[in-house]
Short mmCIF file of C-alpha atoms and ligand atoms in Angstrom, two decimals:
data_model
loop_
_atom_site.label_atom_id
_atom_site.label_comp_id
_atom_site.label_asym_id
_atom_site.label_seq_id
_atom_site.Cartn_x
_atom_site.Cartn_y
_atom_site.Cartn_z
CA MET A 291 8.74 43.43 -25.31
CA GLN A 292 7.57 43.80 -28.91
CA ASN A 293 6.39 47.16 -30.27
CA CYS A 294 7.65 48.67 -27.10
CA PRO A 295 7.80 52.48 -27.18
CA SER A 296 10.88 54.40 -26.12
CA ILE A 297 10.53 55.79 -22.62
CA ILE A 298 12.50 58.87 -21.66
CA VAL A 299 12.80 59.57 -17.94
CA LEU A 300 13.72 63.13 -16.93
CA ASP A 301 14.45 63.36 -13.23
CA LYS A 302 17.07 65.27 -11.23
CA ASN A 303 16.95 62.76 -8.43
CA GLN A 304 19.18 59.76 -9.06
CA ASN A 305 17.36 57.55 -6.60
CA SER A 306 13.95 58.12 -8.21
CA ARG A 307 15.40 57.66 -11.70
CA GLU A 308 16.74 54.30 -10.65
CA ILE A 309 13.50 53.21 -8.99
CA VAL A 310 11.45 54.13 -12.06
CA ASN A 311 14.01 52.37 -14.27
CA SER A 312 13.85 49.21 -12.16
CA TYR A 313 10.04 49.13 -12.38
CA LEU A 314 10.12 49.69 -16.14
CA THR A 315 12.71 46.92 -16.53
CA GLU A 316 10.48 44.61 -14.49
CA PHE A 317 7.55 45.43 -16.83
CA GLY A 318 9.69 44.49 -19.85
CA PHE A 319 10.36 48.02 -21.15
CA GLY A 320 14.00 47.99 -20.03
CA ASP A 321 15.75 48.00 -23.42
CA ASN A 322 13.92 51.12 -24.49
CA VAL A 323 14.38 53.28 -21.42
CA LEU A 324 16.71 56.28 -21.39
CA LEU A 325 17.39 58.22 -18.18
CA PHE A 326 18.36 61.88 -18.02
CA ASP A 327 19.07 64.35 -15.25
CA ASP A 328 19.85 66.95 -17.91
CA TYR A 329 16.39 67.96 -19.20
CA LYS A 330 17.72 69.68 -22.31
CA ALA A 331 19.59 66.54 -23.40
CA GLY A 332 16.44 64.49 -22.73
CA LEU A 333 14.37 66.85 -24.84
CA GLU A 334 16.81 66.49 -27.74
CA GLU A 335 16.39 62.71 -27.52
CA VAL A 336 12.59 63.08 -27.57
CA LYS A 337 12.84 65.28 -30.67
CA LYS A 338 14.83 62.57 -32.46
CA LEU A 339 12.07 60.06 -31.76
CA ASN A 340 9.54 62.08 -33.73
CA GLY A 341 6.55 61.92 -31.42
CA ASP A 342 6.91 58.22 -30.60
CA ALA A 343 8.29 58.52 -27.09
CA ILE A 344 6.61 58.29 -23.72
CA VAL A 345 8.17 60.88 -21.41
CA ILE A 346 8.16 60.63 -17.63
CA MET A 347 9.18 64.04 -16.33
CA ASP A 348 9.61 65.06 -12.73
CA ILE A 349 8.67 68.62 -11.80
CA SER A 350 9.35 68.43 -8.05
CA GLU A 351 12.07 71.06 -8.33
CA LYS A 352 11.24 74.57 -9.43
CA GLY A 353 13.16 76.26 -12.19
CA LYS A 354 13.29 77.70 -15.65
CA GLU A 355 14.84 74.55 -17.14
CA ILE A 356 11.79 72.45 -16.26
CA GLN A 357 9.34 75.08 -17.53
CA GLU A 358 11.22 75.50 -20.81
CA THR A 359 11.56 71.76 -21.32
CA ALA A 360 7.84 71.33 -20.73
CA GLU A 361 6.93 74.01 -23.27
CA ASN A 362 8.99 72.30 -25.96
CA LEU A 363 8.11 68.80 -24.92
CA LYS A 364 4.40 69.09 -25.52
CA LEU A 365 5.09 70.14 -29.08
CA CYS A 366 7.05 66.87 -29.60
CA THR A 367 4.92 64.18 -27.94
CA SER A 368 1.42 63.86 -26.53
CA LYS A 369 2.45 61.01 -24.21
CA ILE A 370 3.69 62.86 -21.15
CA ILE A 371 3.57 61.57 -17.57
CA ILE A 372 4.45 64.12 -14.93
CA THR A 373 5.62 63.22 -11.44
CA SER A 374 6.07 65.42 -8.38
CA THR A 375 6.60 65.20 -4.64
CA ASN A 376 3.99 67.94 -4.41
CA TYR A 377 0.52 66.85 -5.42
CA SER A 378 -1.59 69.87 -4.56
CA THR A 379 -4.36 70.88 -6.96
CA ASN A 380 -2.12 73.73 -8.16
CA THR A 381 0.67 71.32 -9.07
CA ILE A 382 -1.75 69.06 -10.93
CA ILE A 383 -3.06 72.09 -12.85
CA LYS A 384 0.54 73.09 -13.64
CA ALA A 385 1.28 69.54 -14.84
CA LEU A 386 -1.79 69.50 -17.09
CA ARG A 387 -0.78 72.89 -18.49
CA MET A 388 2.58 71.35 -19.31
CA GLY A 389 0.74 68.81 -21.41
CA ALA A 390 0.63 65.89 -18.97
CA LYS A 391 -1.66 63.06 -19.98
CA GLU A 392 -1.11 61.50 -16.55
CA PHE A 393 0.07 62.76 -13.18
CA LEU A 394 1.78 60.53 -10.59
CA PRO A 395 2.60 61.64 -7.05
CA LYS A 396 6.05 60.73 -5.77
CA PRO A 397 7.27 58.30 -4.60
CA VAL A 398 5.88 56.63 -7.69
CA LEU A 399 4.04 53.39 -6.96
CA LYS A 400 4.82 50.40 -9.14
CA ASP A 401 1.19 49.59 -9.97
CA ASP A 402 0.38 53.20 -10.84
CA LEU A 403 3.41 53.40 -13.11
CA LEU A 404 2.49 50.17 -14.88
CA ARG A 405 -1.09 51.36 -15.36
CA VAL A 406 -0.21 54.72 -16.91
CA VAL A 407 2.70 53.46 -19.04
CA THR A 408 0.55 50.64 -20.41
CA LYS A 409 -2.26 53.08 -21.08
CA LEU A 410 -0.01 55.50 -22.96
CA SER A 411 1.82 52.79 -24.88
CA ASN A 412 -1.51 51.43 -26.11
CA LEU A 413 -2.76 54.87 -26.93
CA ASN A 414 -3.43 55.09 -30.60
CA ALA A 415 -3.59 58.34 -32.45
CA ALA A 416 -7.39 58.58 -32.06
CA ASP A 417 -7.20 58.27 -28.28
CA ALA A 418 -4.31 60.69 -28.14
CA GLY A 419 -6.74 63.35 -29.28
CA SER A 420 -9.42 62.53 -26.77
CA GLU A 421 -8.52 65.53 -24.63
CA SER A 422 -8.43 67.90 -27.55
CA LYS A 423 -11.20 70.49 -27.41
CA ILE A 424 -13.29 71.91 -30.24
CA ILE A 425 -14.34 75.44 -29.33
CA THR A 426 -16.82 76.88 -31.80
CA VAL A 427 -17.76 80.53 -31.95
CA TYR A 428 -21.37 80.72 -33.04
CA SER A 429 -24.27 83.12 -33.37
CA ASN A 430 -27.46 82.55 -35.32
CA LYS A 431 -27.27 86.20 -36.37
CA GLY A 432 -24.73 87.54 -38.86
CA GLY A 433 -22.19 90.28 -38.17
CA ILE A 434 -22.14 89.71 -34.40
CA GLY A 435 -18.35 89.31 -34.19
CA LYS A 436 -17.79 85.55 -34.59
CA THR A 437 -14.75 85.89 -36.83
CA THR A 438 -13.21 88.64 -34.70
CA ILE A 439 -13.64 86.50 -31.59
CA ALA A 440 -12.45 83.23 -33.16
CA ILE A 441 -9.24 84.82 -34.49
CA ASN A 442 -8.29 86.73 -31.38
CA LEU A 443 -9.23 83.98 -28.97
CA ALA A 444 -7.24 81.42 -30.98
CA SER A 445 -4.16 83.62 -31.18
CA GLU A 446 -4.24 84.39 -27.45
CA LEU A 447 -4.88 80.72 -26.62
CA ALA A 448 -1.74 79.82 -28.57
CA LYS A 449 0.23 82.33 -26.48
CA VAL A 450 -1.28 81.38 -23.14
CA THR A 451 -1.07 77.61 -23.58
CA LYS A 452 1.99 77.43 -25.90
CA ASP A 453 0.07 74.54 -27.49
CA LYS A 454 -0.78 74.02 -31.14
CA VAL A 455 -4.07 75.81 -31.75
CA ALA A 456 -5.98 75.25 -34.97
CA LEU A 457 -8.15 78.07 -36.27
CA VAL A 458 -10.55 76.50 -38.75
CA ASP A 459 -12.80 78.56 -41.00
CA LEU A 460 -15.96 76.52 -41.45
CA ASN A 461 -17.94 79.47 -42.72
CA LEU A 462 -17.92 77.42 -45.90
CA GLN A 463 -19.36 79.99 -48.28
CA LEU A 464 -18.29 83.34 -46.88
CA GLY A 465 -15.30 82.74 -44.66
CA ASP A 466 -13.33 85.79 -43.57
CA VAL A 467 -10.50 84.37 -41.49
CA SER A 468 -7.79 84.54 -44.14
CA THR A 469 -8.86 88.06 -45.12
CA PHE A 470 -8.88 89.25 -41.49
CA LEU A 471 -5.35 87.84 -41.08
CA ASN A 472 -4.12 88.85 -44.52
CA LEU A 473 -3.18 85.29 -45.43
CA ASN A 474 -3.03 83.74 -48.83
CA PRO A 475 -2.91 80.06 -47.96
CA ALA A 476 -1.96 77.43 -50.49
CA PHE A 477 -4.53 74.95 -49.13
CA ASP A 478 -8.00 75.13 -47.64
CA VAL A 479 -10.74 73.08 -45.96
CA ASN A 480 -11.92 71.73 -49.28
CA TYR A 481 -8.43 70.41 -50.05
CA VAL A 482 -8.09 68.75 -46.65
CA ILE A 483 -11.54 67.16 -46.90
CA HIS A 484 -11.41 65.97 -50.51
CA LYS A 485 -7.78 65.65 -51.53
CA LEU A 486 -5.79 64.86 -48.44
CA THR A 487 -6.23 61.10 -48.30
CA ASP A 488 -3.66 60.54 -45.57
CA LYS A 489 -4.63 63.04 -42.90
CA ASN A 490 -1.57 62.37 -40.73
CA GLU A 491 0.06 65.00 -38.55
CA GLU A 492 2.76 65.97 -41.03
CA MET A 493 0.37 66.37 -43.95
CA LEU A 494 -2.19 68.25 -41.89
CA LEU A 495 0.35 70.71 -40.57
CA LYS A 496 1.47 71.35 -44.15
CA ALA A 497 -2.12 72.07 -45.20
CA PHE A 498 -2.53 74.66 -42.44
CA GLU A 499 -0.91 78.09 -42.62
CA LYS A 500 1.25 78.66 -39.54
CA TYR A 501 0.51 82.20 -38.38
CA LYS A 502 3.81 84.10 -38.17
CA ASN A 503 5.99 83.00 -35.28
CA THR A 504 3.12 81.56 -33.22
CA SER A 505 1.66 78.13 -32.54
CA MET A 506 -1.64 79.11 -34.21
CA TYR A 507 -2.34 77.23 -37.46
CA VAL A 508 -5.00 78.50 -39.83
CA LEU A 509 -7.15 76.46 -42.19
CA ALA A 510 -8.98 78.68 -44.66
CA ASP A 511 -12.52 78.29 -46.04
CA PRO A 512 -12.95 76.82 -49.55
CA SER A 513 -11.68 79.05 -52.35
CA TYR A 514 -14.89 78.72 -54.40
CA ILE A 515 -18.43 79.03 -53.05
CA GLU A 516 -19.65 75.99 -55.00
CA GLN A 517 -17.07 73.79 -53.26
CA SER A 518 -19.00 74.19 -50.02
CA GLU A 519 -21.88 72.23 -51.54
CA SER A 520 -19.84 69.07 -51.83
CA ILE A 521 -18.92 69.03 -48.14
CA THR A 522 -21.07 66.67 -46.05
CA PRO A 523 -21.65 66.33 -42.30
CA GLN A 524 -19.85 62.96 -42.39
CA GLN A 525 -16.78 64.66 -43.88
CA ILE A 526 -16.86 67.25 -41.12
CA THR A 527 -16.77 64.43 -38.57
CA THR A 528 -13.77 62.89 -40.34
CA LEU A 529 -12.04 66.27 -40.46
CA PHE A 530 -12.54 66.86 -36.73
CA SER A 531 -11.26 63.46 -35.72
CA ALA A 532 -8.11 64.00 -37.81
CA LEU A 533 -7.58 67.47 -36.30
CA LYS A 534 -8.11 66.18 -32.77
CA LYS A 535 -5.05 63.97 -33.14
CA VAL A 536 -2.85 66.97 -33.86
CA PHE A 537 -4.24 70.03 -32.08
CA PRO A 538 -5.08 70.25 -28.37
CA TYR A 539 -7.32 73.25 -29.16
CA ILE A 540 -9.43 73.65 -32.29
CA VAL A 541 -11.17 77.00 -32.60
CA VAL A 542 -13.90 77.04 -35.24
CA ASP A 543 -15.45 80.02 -36.98
CA MET A 544 -18.68 79.33 -38.84
CA SER A 545 -21.65 80.93 -40.53
CA SER A 546 -24.90 81.85 -38.77
CA ASN A 547 -26.92 79.36 -40.79
CA ILE A 548 -28.53 76.31 -39.28
CA ASP A 549 -28.11 73.57 -41.89
CA PRO A 550 -26.96 69.94 -41.63
CA ASN A 551 -23.27 70.92 -41.72
CA ALA A 552 -23.78 73.62 -39.11
CA LEU A 553 -25.63 71.17 -36.86
CA LYS A 554 -22.81 68.67 -37.26
CA ILE A 555 -20.25 71.34 -36.27
CA LEU A 556 -22.33 72.38 -33.26
CA ASP A 557 -23.02 68.79 -32.17
CA SER A 558 -19.32 67.89 -32.46
CA SER A 559 -18.10 70.90 -30.50
CA ASP A 560 -17.00 70.53 -26.89
CA TRP A 561 -17.78 74.17 -26.26
CA ILE A 562 -20.02 76.58 -28.13
CA LEU A 563 -19.18 80.22 -27.48
CA PHE A 564 -22.65 81.44 -28.24
CA THR A 565 -22.25 85.10 -29.00
CA THR A 566 -24.73 87.94 -28.90
CA ILE A 567 -24.73 91.68 -28.67
CA VAL A 568 -26.93 93.64 -26.30
CA ASN A 569 -30.09 94.48 -28.20
CA ILE A 570 -33.60 93.07 -28.16
CA PRO A 571 -33.66 91.40 -31.62
CA ALA A 572 -30.28 89.73 -31.02
CA ILE A 573 -31.35 88.43 -27.61
CA ARG A 574 -34.66 87.14 -29.03
CA ASN A 575 -32.72 85.21 -31.64
CA CYS A 576 -30.43 83.93 -28.95
CA GLN A 577 -33.42 82.61 -27.00
CA ARG A 578 -34.71 80.71 -30.03
CA CYS A 579 -31.34 79.15 -30.66
CA LEU A 580 -30.91 78.17 -26.99
CA ASN A 581 -34.19 76.28 -27.30
CA LEU A 582 -32.70 74.41 -30.23
CA PHE A 583 -29.58 73.58 -28.18
CA ARG A 584 -31.77 72.37 -25.31
CA SER A 585 -33.77 70.17 -27.66
CA ARG A 586 -30.49 68.60 -28.82
CA ARG A 587 -29.69 67.82 -25.17
CA TYR A 588 -26.26 69.39 -25.16
CA PRO A 589 -24.48 68.68 -21.87
CA MET A 590 -24.40 71.29 -19.15
CA ASN A 591 -21.67 73.86 -19.67
CA LYS A 592 -21.25 73.12 -23.36
CA VAL A 593 -22.93 76.38 -24.38
CA LYS A 594 -21.28 79.53 -22.98
CA ILE A 595 -22.95 82.90 -23.51
CA ILE A 596 -20.58 85.59 -24.76
CA ILE A 597 -21.64 89.24 -24.90
CA ASN A 598 -19.81 91.13 -27.62
CA ARG A 599 -19.53 94.91 -27.99
CA TYR A 600 -20.39 95.29 -24.32
CA MET A 601 -20.79 98.81 -22.91
CA GLU A 602 -21.07 99.41 -19.14
CA ASN A 603 -23.72 102.09 -19.52
CA ASP A 604 -25.99 100.05 -21.77
CA GLU A 605 -29.69 100.36 -20.99
CA ILE A 606 -30.09 96.58 -20.99
CA LYS A 607 -28.15 95.12 -18.07
CA ILE A 608 -26.34 91.78 -17.95
CA GLU A 609 -28.77 90.54 -15.26
CA ASP A 610 -31.68 91.28 -17.62
CA ILE A 611 -30.03 89.16 -20.32
CA GLU A 612 -29.30 86.37 -17.85
CA ASN A 613 -32.90 86.40 -16.63
CA THR A 614 -34.30 86.39 -20.15
CA LEU A 615 -32.04 83.59 -21.36
CA ASP A 616 -32.04 81.69 -18.08
CA GLU A 617 -28.29 81.26 -18.52
CA LYS A 618 -25.26 82.92 -16.93
CA VAL A 619 -23.08 85.12 -19.11
CA TYR A 620 -19.64 83.49 -19.44
CA TRP A 621 -17.67 86.44 -20.82
CA LYS A 622 -18.11 90.06 -21.96
CA ILE A 623 -16.01 91.61 -24.71
CA PRO A 624 -15.93 95.42 -24.76
CA ASN A 625 -16.93 97.55 -27.68
CA ASN A 626 -13.81 98.94 -29.36
CA TYR A 627 -14.56 99.63 -32.97
CA PHE A 628 -11.40 101.55 -33.82
CA THR A 629 -8.85 99.03 -32.54
CA ILE A 630 -10.74 96.15 -34.18
CA MET A 631 -11.10 97.95 -37.49
CA GLU A 632 -7.40 98.84 -37.49
CA ALA A 633 -6.54 95.15 -36.86
CA ILE A 634 -8.87 94.01 -39.67
CA ASN A 635 -7.59 96.65 -42.09
CA LYS A 636 -3.96 95.77 -41.36
CA GLY A 637 -4.73 92.06 -41.48
CA VAL A 638 -3.39 91.24 -38.01
CA SER A 639 -4.64 90.20 -34.57
CA ILE A 640 -5.69 92.82 -32.02
CA ALA A 641 -2.62 92.09 -29.87
CA GLU A 642 -0.41 93.18 -32.77
CA ILE A 643 -2.17 96.55 -32.87
CA ASN A 644 -2.59 97.33 -29.20
CA PRO A 645 -2.14 94.54 -26.66
CA ASP A 646 -2.74 96.96 -23.78
CA SER A 647 -6.05 98.32 -25.02
CA ASN A 648 -9.20 97.28 -23.16
CA ILE A 649 -9.93 94.76 -25.92
CA GLY A 650 -6.32 93.49 -26.10
CA ASN A 651 -6.35 92.79 -22.36
CA ASN A 652 -9.83 91.31 -22.60
CA PHE A 653 -8.85 88.68 -25.17
CA ARG A 654 -5.75 87.72 -23.16
CA ASP A 655 -7.88 87.23 -20.02
CA PHE A 656 -10.54 85.42 -22.05
CA ALA A 657 -8.00 82.91 -23.38
CA SER A 658 -6.61 82.37 -19.87
CA LYS A 659 -10.08 81.70 -18.53
CA VAL A 660 -10.91 79.28 -21.34
CA SER A 661 -7.68 77.34 -20.84
CA ASP A 662 -8.04 77.37 -17.02
CA ASP A 663 -11.61 76.11 -17.21
CA ILE A 664 -10.68 73.35 -19.64
CA ILE A 665 -7.81 72.27 -17.39
CA GLU A 666 -10.04 72.45 -14.32
CA GLN A 667 -12.46 70.04 -15.99
CA SER A 668 -9.56 67.58 -16.42
CA VAL A 669 -8.25 68.03 -12.86
CA ILE A 670 -11.52 66.67 -11.48
CA GLN A 671 -10.54 63.15 -12.62
CA TYR A 672 -7.37 63.28 -10.46
CA ARG A 673 -9.24 64.50 -7.45
CA ILE A 674 -12.01 61.90 -7.16
N1 ATP B 1129 -16.02 94.06 -29.72
C1 ATP B 1129 -16.22 94.77 -30.83
N2 ATP B 1129 -16.21 96.12 -30.79
C2 ATP B 1129 -16.44 96.85 -31.90
N3 ATP B 1129 -16.66 96.33 -33.13
C3 ATP B 1129 -16.67 95.00 -33.22
C4 ATP B 1129 -16.47 94.14 -32.09
N4 ATP B 1129 -16.53 92.84 -32.53
C5 ATP B 1129 -16.77 92.88 -33.84
N5 ATP B 1129 -16.86 94.17 -34.27
C6 ATP B 1129 -17.13 94.61 -35.64
O1 ATP B 1129 -18.30 93.95 -36.11
C7 ATP B 1129 -18.16 93.66 -37.48
C8 ATP B 1129 -18.53 92.22 -37.74
O2 ATP B 1129 -17.56 91.39 -37.12
P1 ATP B 1129 -17.27 89.91 -37.65
O3 ATP B 1129 -17.00 89.92 -39.09
O4 ATP B 1129 -16.24 89.37 -36.73
O5 ATP B 1129 -18.70 89.25 -37.38
P2 ATP B 1129 -19.23 87.82 -37.87
O6 ATP B 1129 -20.22 87.39 -36.85
O7 ATP B 1129 -18.08 86.93 -38.11
O8 ATP B 1129 -19.94 88.19 -39.22
P3 ATP B 1129 -20.48 87.16 -40.37
O9 ATP B 1129 -21.81 86.67 -39.86
O10 ATP B 1129 -20.59 88.03 -41.57
O11 ATP B 1129 -19.48 86.07 -40.51
C9 ATP B 1129 -16.73 93.98 -37.88
O12 ATP B 1129 -16.72 95.17 -38.60
C10 ATP B 1129 -16.01 94.19 -36.58
O13 ATP B 1129 -15.08 95.22 -36.67
MG1 MG B 1130 -17.58 85.88 -39.88
#
């Protein structure tokens, strides 16, 4: 078969390896199939193929080897098919967490295998990013905590998911992300939009600043205020579609303005973490902005209300806010000025200052909830 991708099969069970191999041979993929019962050796082969391989990995057995392979695998290829003799919802969630694009119950059926292998082999880069999520932290009021939330959510998401997480500063005139993280990046959004003609994975990853030893990659705001004026909504769309091919999660920080670029960012986002604090003027503003979101007919569940600087004994209760906004609160982040200020002053994430503080724990749980809810949305398709 021409243009046939390499297919790496990782399976401890010889019989199932041989069955899968015989089906693949029948479909015409035979020359490009490699079978492994040693997952580490299989992973090394995938690495050599530089993101071009389809991997069929069995997770029926439990064990560290499978978990470790999965964590590395999803950094090498986005074309992962997971198989298992157990097909409970929990196993499907586990498979999706491991980066599976497709899940097949065992014994694998010939038609199912043909369908998913054909789908993944025809998957072009644009489709490969279709499950990538843009999560934008927004408030139509300044100083509410957008940057603090974007940074700490992105860094915890990288830890929880072990996936590549982009943190993109689209506060085009007054971005703070690189200051908050004490970074001095060589490139910025303006460079990627205007100068990077070939926005392929390798070039994009070079333009981002990898944050320490994590899988969070930071793209800073433009170096000069006037550069923001030359950025158009169309260019933001192009930027997002390039990023979606590389990063499963894209966390966006932005300004509180509502202008054409801001609307483009909000329209393009899969989730808007719409942030407020608990006081009357902030909630009034929130109401006005929710009306705007409603008028733009955003799908249900796209806008999640986040309460920042939450204090249990506040006079205004969460139920009051929910009643006023006619929306449920998705998450509450506690007030902890000193830990946050120490993180900002030292130019690090909150977890690097005090992971066990109320706010450190809160961001870890927040990231777990976000990733669980995103995965749960995907599981629905396997359950209908
Ligand atoms: N949960 C919190 N508890 C205490 N202080 C907080 C909390 N979240 C944010 N802050 C403080 O609020 C201030 C503003 O935060 P931040 O810069 O993240 O807001 P912003 O919405 O990004 O602002 P801007 O609109 O200027 O971009 C910072 O000094 C930060 O320390
Ligand atoms: Mg900010």
